[in-house]
Tab-separated table of C-alpha atoms and ligand atoms in Angstrom:
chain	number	residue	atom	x	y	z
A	1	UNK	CA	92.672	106.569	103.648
A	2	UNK	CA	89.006	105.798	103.318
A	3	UNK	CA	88.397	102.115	103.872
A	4	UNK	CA	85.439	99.789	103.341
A	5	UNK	CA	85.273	97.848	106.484
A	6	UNK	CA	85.404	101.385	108.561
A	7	UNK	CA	82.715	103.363	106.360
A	8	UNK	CA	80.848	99.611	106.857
A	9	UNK	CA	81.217	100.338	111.072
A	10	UNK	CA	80.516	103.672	110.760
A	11	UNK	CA	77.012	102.695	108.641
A	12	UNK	CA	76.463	100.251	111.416
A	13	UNK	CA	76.611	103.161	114.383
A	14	UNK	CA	74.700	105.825	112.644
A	15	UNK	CA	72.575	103.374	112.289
A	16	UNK	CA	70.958	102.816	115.294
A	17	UNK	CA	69.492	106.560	115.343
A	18	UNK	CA	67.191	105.375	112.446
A	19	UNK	CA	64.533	104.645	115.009
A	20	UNK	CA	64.364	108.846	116.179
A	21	UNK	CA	63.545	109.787	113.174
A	22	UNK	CA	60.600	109.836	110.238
A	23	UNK	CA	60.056	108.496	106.474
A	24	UNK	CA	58.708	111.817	104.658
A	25	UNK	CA	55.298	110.850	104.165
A	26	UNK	CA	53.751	113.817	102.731
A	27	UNK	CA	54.742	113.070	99.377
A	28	UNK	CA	52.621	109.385	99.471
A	29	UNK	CA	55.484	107.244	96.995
A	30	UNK	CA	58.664	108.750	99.512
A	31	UNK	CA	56.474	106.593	102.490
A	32	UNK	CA	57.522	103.319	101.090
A	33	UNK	CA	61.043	103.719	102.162
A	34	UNK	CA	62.610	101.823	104.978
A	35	UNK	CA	63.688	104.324	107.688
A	36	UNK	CA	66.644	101.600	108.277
A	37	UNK	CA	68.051	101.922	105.138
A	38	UNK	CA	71.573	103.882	105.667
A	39	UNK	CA	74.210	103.944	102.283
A	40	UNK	CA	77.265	105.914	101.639
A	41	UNK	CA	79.877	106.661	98.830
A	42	UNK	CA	83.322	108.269	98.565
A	43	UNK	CA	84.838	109.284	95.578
A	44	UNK	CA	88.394	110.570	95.757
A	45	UNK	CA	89.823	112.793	92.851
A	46	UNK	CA	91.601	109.576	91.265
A	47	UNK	CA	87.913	108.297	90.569
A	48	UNK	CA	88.137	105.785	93.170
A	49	UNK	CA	84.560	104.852	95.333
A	50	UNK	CA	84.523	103.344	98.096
A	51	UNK	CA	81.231	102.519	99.484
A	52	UNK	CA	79.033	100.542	102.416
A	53	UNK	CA	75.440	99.580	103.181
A	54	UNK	CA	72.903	98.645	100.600
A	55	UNK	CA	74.460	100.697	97.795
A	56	UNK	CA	72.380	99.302	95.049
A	57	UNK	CA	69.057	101.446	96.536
A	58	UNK	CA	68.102	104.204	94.406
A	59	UNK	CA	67.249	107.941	96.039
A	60	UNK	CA	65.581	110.386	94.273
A	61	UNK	CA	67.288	113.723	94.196
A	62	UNK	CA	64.757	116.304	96.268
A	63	UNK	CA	65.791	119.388	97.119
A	64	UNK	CA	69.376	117.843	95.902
A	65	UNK	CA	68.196	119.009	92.896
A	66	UNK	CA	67.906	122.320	93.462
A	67	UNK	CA	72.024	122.849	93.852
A	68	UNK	CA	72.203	120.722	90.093
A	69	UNK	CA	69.465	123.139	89.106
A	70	UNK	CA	70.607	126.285	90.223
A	71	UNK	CA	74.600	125.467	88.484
A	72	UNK	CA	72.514	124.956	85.129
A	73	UNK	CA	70.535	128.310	85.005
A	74	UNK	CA	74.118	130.042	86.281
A	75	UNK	CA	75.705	128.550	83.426
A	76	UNK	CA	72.930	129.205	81.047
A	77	UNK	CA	71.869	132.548	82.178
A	78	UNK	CA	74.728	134.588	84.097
A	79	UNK	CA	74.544	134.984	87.627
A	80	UNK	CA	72.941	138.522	87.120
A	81	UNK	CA	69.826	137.183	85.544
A	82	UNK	CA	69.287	134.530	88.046
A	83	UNK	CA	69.838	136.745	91.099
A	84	UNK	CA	67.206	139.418	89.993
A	85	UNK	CA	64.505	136.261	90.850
A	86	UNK	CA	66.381	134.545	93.624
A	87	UNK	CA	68.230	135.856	96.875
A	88	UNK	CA	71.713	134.736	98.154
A	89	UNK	CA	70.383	135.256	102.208
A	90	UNK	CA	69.426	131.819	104.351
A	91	UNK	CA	65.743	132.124	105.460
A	92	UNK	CA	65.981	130.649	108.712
A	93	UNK	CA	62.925	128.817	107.918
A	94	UNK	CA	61.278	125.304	107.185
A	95	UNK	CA	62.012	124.809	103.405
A	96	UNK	CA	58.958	124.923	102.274
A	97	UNK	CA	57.372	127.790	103.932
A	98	UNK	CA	55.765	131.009	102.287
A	99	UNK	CA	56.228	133.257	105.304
A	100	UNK	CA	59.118	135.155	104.443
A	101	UNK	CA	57.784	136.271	101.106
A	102	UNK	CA	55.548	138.749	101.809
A	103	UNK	CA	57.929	140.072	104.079
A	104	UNK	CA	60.918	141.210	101.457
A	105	UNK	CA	60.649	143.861	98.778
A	106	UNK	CA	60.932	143.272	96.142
A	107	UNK	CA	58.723	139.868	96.644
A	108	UNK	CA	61.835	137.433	95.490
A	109	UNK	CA	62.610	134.358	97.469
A	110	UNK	CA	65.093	134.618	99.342
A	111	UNK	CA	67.584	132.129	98.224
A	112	UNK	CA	67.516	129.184	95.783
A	113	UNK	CA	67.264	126.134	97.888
A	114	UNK	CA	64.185	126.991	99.584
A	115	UNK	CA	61.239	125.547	97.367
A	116	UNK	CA	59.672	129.156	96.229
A	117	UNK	CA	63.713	129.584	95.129
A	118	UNK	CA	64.212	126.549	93.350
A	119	UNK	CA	60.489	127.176	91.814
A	120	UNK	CA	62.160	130.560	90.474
A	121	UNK	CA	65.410	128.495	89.367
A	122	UNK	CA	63.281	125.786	87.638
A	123	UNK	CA	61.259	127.974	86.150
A	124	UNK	CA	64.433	129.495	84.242
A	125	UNK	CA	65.446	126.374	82.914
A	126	UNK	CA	65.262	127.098	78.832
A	127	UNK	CA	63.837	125.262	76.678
A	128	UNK	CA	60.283	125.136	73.704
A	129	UNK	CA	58.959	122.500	76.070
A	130	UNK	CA	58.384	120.736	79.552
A	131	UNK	CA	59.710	117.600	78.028
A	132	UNK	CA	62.970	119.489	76.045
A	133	UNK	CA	63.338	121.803	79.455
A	134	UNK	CA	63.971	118.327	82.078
A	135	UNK	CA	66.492	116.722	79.166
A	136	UNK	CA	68.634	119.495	79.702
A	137	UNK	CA	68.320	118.696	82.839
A	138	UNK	CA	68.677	115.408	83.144
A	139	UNK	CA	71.765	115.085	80.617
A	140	UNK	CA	73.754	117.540	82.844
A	141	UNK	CA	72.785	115.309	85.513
A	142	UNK	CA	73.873	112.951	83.772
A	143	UNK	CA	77.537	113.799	82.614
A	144	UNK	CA	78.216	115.662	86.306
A	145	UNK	CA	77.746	111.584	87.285
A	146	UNK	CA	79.348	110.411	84.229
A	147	UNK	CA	76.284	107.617	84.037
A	148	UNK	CA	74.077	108.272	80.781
A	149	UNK	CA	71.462	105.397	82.367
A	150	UNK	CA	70.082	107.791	85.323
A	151	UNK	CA	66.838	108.598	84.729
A	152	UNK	CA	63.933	109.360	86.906
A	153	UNK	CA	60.836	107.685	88.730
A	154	UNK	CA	57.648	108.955	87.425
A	155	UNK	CA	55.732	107.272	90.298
A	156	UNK	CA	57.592	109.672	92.864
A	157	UNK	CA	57.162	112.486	90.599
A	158	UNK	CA	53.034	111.983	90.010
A	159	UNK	CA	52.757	110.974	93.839
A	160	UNK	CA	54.341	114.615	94.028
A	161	UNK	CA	52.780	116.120	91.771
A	162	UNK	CA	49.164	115.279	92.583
A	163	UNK	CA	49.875	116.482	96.334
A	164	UNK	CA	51.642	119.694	95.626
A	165	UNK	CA	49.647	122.039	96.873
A	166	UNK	CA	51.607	124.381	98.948
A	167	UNK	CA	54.387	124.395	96.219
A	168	UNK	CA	51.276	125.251	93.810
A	169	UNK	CA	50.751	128.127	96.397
A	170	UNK	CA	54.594	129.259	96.168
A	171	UNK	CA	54.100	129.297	92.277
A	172	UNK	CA	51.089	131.436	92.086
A	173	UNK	CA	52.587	133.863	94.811
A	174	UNK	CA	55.790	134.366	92.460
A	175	UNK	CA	53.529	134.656	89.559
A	176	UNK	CA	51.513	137.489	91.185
A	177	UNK	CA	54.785	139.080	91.747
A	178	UNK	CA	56.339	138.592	88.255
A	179	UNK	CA	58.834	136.687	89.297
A	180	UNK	CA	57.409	133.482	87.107
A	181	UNK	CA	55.313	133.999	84.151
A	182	UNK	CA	54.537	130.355	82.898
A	183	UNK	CA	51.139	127.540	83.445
A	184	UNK	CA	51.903	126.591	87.104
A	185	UNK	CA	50.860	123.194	86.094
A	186	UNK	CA	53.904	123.288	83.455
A	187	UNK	CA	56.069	124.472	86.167
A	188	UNK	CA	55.064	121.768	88.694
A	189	UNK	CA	54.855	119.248	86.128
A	190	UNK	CA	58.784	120.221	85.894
A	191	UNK	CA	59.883	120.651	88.524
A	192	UNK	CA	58.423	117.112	90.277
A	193	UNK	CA	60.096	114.978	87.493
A	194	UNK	CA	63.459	117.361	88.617
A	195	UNK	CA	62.912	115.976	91.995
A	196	UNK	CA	62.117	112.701	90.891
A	197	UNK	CA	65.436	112.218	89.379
A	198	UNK	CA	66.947	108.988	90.827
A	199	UNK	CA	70.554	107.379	91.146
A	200	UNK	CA	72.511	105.542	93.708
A	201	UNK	CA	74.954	106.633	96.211
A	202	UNK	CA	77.677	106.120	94.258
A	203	UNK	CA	76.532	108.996	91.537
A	204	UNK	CA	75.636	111.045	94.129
A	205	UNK	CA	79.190	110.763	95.054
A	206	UNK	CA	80.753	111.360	91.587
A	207	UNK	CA	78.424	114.268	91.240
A	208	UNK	CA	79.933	115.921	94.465
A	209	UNK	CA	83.330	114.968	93.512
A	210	UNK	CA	82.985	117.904	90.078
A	211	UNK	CA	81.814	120.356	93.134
A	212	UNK	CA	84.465	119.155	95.143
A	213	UNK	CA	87.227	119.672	92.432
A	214	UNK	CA	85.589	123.110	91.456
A	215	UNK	CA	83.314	121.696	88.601
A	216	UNK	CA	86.391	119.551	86.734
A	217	UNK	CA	85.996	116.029	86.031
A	218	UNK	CA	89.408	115.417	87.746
A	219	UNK	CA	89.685	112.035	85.551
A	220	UNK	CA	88.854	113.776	82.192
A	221	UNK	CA	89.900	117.254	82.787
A	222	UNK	CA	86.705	118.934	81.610
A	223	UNK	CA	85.386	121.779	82.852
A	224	UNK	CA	81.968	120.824	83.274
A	225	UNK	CA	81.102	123.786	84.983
A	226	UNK	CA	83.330	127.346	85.715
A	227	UNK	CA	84.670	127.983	88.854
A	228	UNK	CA	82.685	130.410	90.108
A	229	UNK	CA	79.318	128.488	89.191
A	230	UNK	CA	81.260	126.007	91.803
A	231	UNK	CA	81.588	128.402	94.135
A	232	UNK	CA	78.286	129.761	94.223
A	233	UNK	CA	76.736	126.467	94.504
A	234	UNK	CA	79.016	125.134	97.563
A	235	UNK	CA	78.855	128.548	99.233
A	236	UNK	CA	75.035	127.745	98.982
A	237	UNK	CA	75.203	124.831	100.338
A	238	UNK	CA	77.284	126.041	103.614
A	239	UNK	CA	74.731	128.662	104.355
A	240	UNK	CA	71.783	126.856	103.149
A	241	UNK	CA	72.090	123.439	102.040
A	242	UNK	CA	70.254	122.065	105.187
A	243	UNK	CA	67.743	124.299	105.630
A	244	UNK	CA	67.249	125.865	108.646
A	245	UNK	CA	69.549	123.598	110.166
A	246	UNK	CA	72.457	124.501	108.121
A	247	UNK	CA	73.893	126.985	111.259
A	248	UNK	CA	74.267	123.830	113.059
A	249	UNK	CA	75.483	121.984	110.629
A	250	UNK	CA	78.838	124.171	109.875
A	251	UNK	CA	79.486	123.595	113.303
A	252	UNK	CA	79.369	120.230	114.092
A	253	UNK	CA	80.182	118.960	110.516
A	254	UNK	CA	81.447	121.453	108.345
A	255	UNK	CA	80.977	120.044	104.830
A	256	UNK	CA	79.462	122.173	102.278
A	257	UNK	CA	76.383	119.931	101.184
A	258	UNK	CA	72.302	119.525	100.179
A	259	UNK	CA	69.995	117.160	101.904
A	260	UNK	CA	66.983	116.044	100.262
A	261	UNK	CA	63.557	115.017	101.973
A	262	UNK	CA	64.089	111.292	99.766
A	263	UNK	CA	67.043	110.921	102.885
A	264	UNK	CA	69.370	111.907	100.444
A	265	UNK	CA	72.611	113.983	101.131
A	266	UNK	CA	75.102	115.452	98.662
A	267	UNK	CA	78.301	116.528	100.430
A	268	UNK	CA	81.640	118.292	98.366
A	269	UNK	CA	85.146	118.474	100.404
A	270	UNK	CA	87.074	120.785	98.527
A	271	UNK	CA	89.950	119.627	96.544
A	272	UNK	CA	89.154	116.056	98.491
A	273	UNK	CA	86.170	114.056	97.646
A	274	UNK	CA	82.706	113.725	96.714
A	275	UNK	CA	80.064	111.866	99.205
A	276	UNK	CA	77.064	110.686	98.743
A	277	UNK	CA	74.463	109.114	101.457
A	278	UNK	CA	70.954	107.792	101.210
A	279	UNK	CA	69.351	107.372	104.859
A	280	UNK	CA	65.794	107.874	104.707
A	281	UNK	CA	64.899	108.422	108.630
A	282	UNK	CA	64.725	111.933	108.758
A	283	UNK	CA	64.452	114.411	111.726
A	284	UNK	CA	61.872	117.355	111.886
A	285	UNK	CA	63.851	119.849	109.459
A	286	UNK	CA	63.777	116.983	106.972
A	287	UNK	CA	67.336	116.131	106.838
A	288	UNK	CA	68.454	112.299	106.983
A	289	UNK	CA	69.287	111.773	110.946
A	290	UNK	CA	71.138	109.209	110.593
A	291	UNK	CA	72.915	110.699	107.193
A	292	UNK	CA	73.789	113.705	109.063
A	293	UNK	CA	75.185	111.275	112.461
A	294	UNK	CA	77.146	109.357	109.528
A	295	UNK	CA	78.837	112.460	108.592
A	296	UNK	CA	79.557	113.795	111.601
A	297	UNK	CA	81.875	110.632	112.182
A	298	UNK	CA	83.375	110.957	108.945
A	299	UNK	CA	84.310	114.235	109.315
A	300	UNK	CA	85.637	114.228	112.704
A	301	UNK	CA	87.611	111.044	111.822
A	302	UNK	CA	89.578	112.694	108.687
A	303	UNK	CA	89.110	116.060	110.131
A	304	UNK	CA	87.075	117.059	107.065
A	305	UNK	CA	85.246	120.387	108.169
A	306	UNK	CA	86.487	123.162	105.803
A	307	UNK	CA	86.427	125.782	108.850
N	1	LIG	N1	63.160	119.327	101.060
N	1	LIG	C1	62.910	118.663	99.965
N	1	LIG	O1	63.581	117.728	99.578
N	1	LIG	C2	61.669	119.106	99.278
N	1	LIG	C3	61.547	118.587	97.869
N	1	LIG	C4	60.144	118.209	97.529
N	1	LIG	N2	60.083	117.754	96.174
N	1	LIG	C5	59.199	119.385	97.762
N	1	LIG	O2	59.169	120.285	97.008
N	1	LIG	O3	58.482	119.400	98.715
C-alpha cells in the first residue's frame, strides 16, 4: 500500500516547511546539519522498507534513545524498580527543564523521556563500567535494528558532552535527592555516547517495527522484548514522546512515537509498521517540523492514528 514515488511526493511537500524551522544548535556538532534534509522509512511486518529522500544520512538517536533506554532497564530491572526513580505523568514542559522537580515529593522526575528521567533511566543501566554499561546498550540497539554495524559518533557525543551543563545540573539535583548515586561525569559521559548513537532511517524503521509488533521480530519470531515492556514504552510515547507537544500530536497525528533534537522521529503503528524520519529543521519544542508535517500526511492518507 505504501509506495515509493508517493512517500517521494510526500518528502517533497513537507518539505517546503524546512525554512520555519531551526537546526539545534546548542549542542555545537548537531549545527552542521542541513535544515533541508527530509528522509523517511517504512517497514511493514513482512520486513519490507520502503523509503524516500536522502536515506543514506545518518541521525543520531537523541532523546530517541531514551524509549530504547527505558525498554532495557524494564527488561533488566522490573518495572517496580525503575518506577521508584522515574514517573509515568507528562510534564507539560520543555524537555529539558528542571522546574518541575522541586515541585513533586518525593523529588523523582516525572517521567522517563524528559532528560532528568532518562538521566535516572541511564543511570540504571548495569554494568562494572561506562564502557561495558553503553555495549549493552548499543547491542540491544543493535539486534532491535537487526544491523550489528550501528555504532555511534563520538564527535556528537564530546560536542555534547563538553556543553552539558544544564543536564550536569539535572544530575546533581537527582543526586542530592538519592535518586542517582554515581560520578556525574560517568553518568554524562554515558549517557552522551547513548545519544550519540547513529543509524539511518531505515533502522530507525526496523527498530519501530519490534514496537509496532509488540517487541517480536515479526521475520524471526523472537521476542526481543515482552509485551508489556512494549506497552509501556508506546504508551510513553503517546503521552510523552514529543514533549510538551505530544497533546497535540495525538490529535492531529495519532502515532505513538519519540522525536529527537538530531530531527529524528521514531514512530510504531500497532500491528502495522515501523517509521522512521530524519528532518533536521525543527520547531521551538524541538521536534522535526517538517518530520512531524510528513507524518501528518501519512497518517491521514492510510488513516493511521490509533484513536
Ligand atoms: N530532546 C533531545 O533530543 C535532547 C537530547 C540531548 N542529548 C540533550 O540531552 O539535550
Amino acid at each position: 500500500m505504501y509506495t515509493k514515488s508517493e512517500l517521494e511526493r510526500f518528502v517533497e511537500q513537507a518539505k517546503k516547511y524546512a525554512r520555519y524551522g531551526k537546526v539545534a544548535d546548542y549542542i555545537p556538532a548537531l549545527g552542521k546539519a542541513d535544515p533541508n534534509d527530509l528522509s523517511i522509512a517504512i517497514c511493514t511486518p513482512d520486513g519490507n522498507v520502503i523509503d524516500a529522500g536522502d536515506t543514506t544520512h545518518k541521525v543520531t538517536l537523541q532523546s530517541i534513545s531514551k524509549i530504547i533506554a527505558l525498554a532495557l532497564v524494564l527488561m533488566e530491572r522490573g518495572e517496580q524498580e525503575v518506577f521508584r526513580k522515574v514517573g509515568m505523568e507528562p510534564t507539560g514542559d520543555p524537555f529539558n527543564s528542571i522546574a518541575k522537580l522541586e515541585e513533586v515529593q518525593p523529588a523523582k522526575p516525572l517521567n522517563p523521556m524528559i532528560n532528568a528521567g532518562a538521566l535516572a533511566v541511564t543511570h540504571m543501566i548495569a554494568g562494572a563500567s561506562v564502557e561495558e554499561r553503553f555495549q549493552r546498550l548499543l547491542q540491544f540497539v543493535r539486534k532491535l535494528a537487526g544491523n550489528p554495524t550501528i555504532t555511534y559518533s563520538p564527535e556528537v557525543a564530546q560536542s555534547e558532552f563538553e556543553t552539558a551543563f544544564l543536564n550536569r545540573s539535572l544530575c546533581y539535583f537527582l543526586k542530592q535527592h538519592g535518586i542517582i548515586n554515581e560520578d556525574v561525569e560517568e553518568l554524562m559521559d554515558l549517557y552522551t555516547k547513548q545519544c550519540a548513537i547513529e543509524m539511518t532511517c531505515d533502522d530507525l524503521a526496523r527498530i519501530g517495527l519490534i514496537f509496532a509488533m509488540d517487541g517480536r521480530n515479526p521475520l524471526t519470531g523472537e521476542q526481543i522484548m515482552p509485551l508489556d515492556v512494549a506497552r509501556i514504552c508506546k504508551t510513553f510515547m503517546v503521552t510523552c514522546g514529543m514533549y510538551n507537544a505530544s497533546g497535540e500530536f495525538a490529535i492531529k497525528i495519532g502515532i505513538p512515537a519519540k522525536s529527537g533534537v538530531s530531527g529524528g522521529i521514531l514512530a510504531a503503528v500497532p500491528g502495522r509498521c515501523g517509521i522512521g524520519i530524519f528532518g533536521p529543521a525543527l520547531d521551538e519544542k524541538g521536534n522535526s517540523l517538517t518530520g512531524m508535517k510528513l507524518l501528518e500526511l501519512l497518517s491521514k492518507t492510510y488513516s493511521l492514528s490509533i484513536f
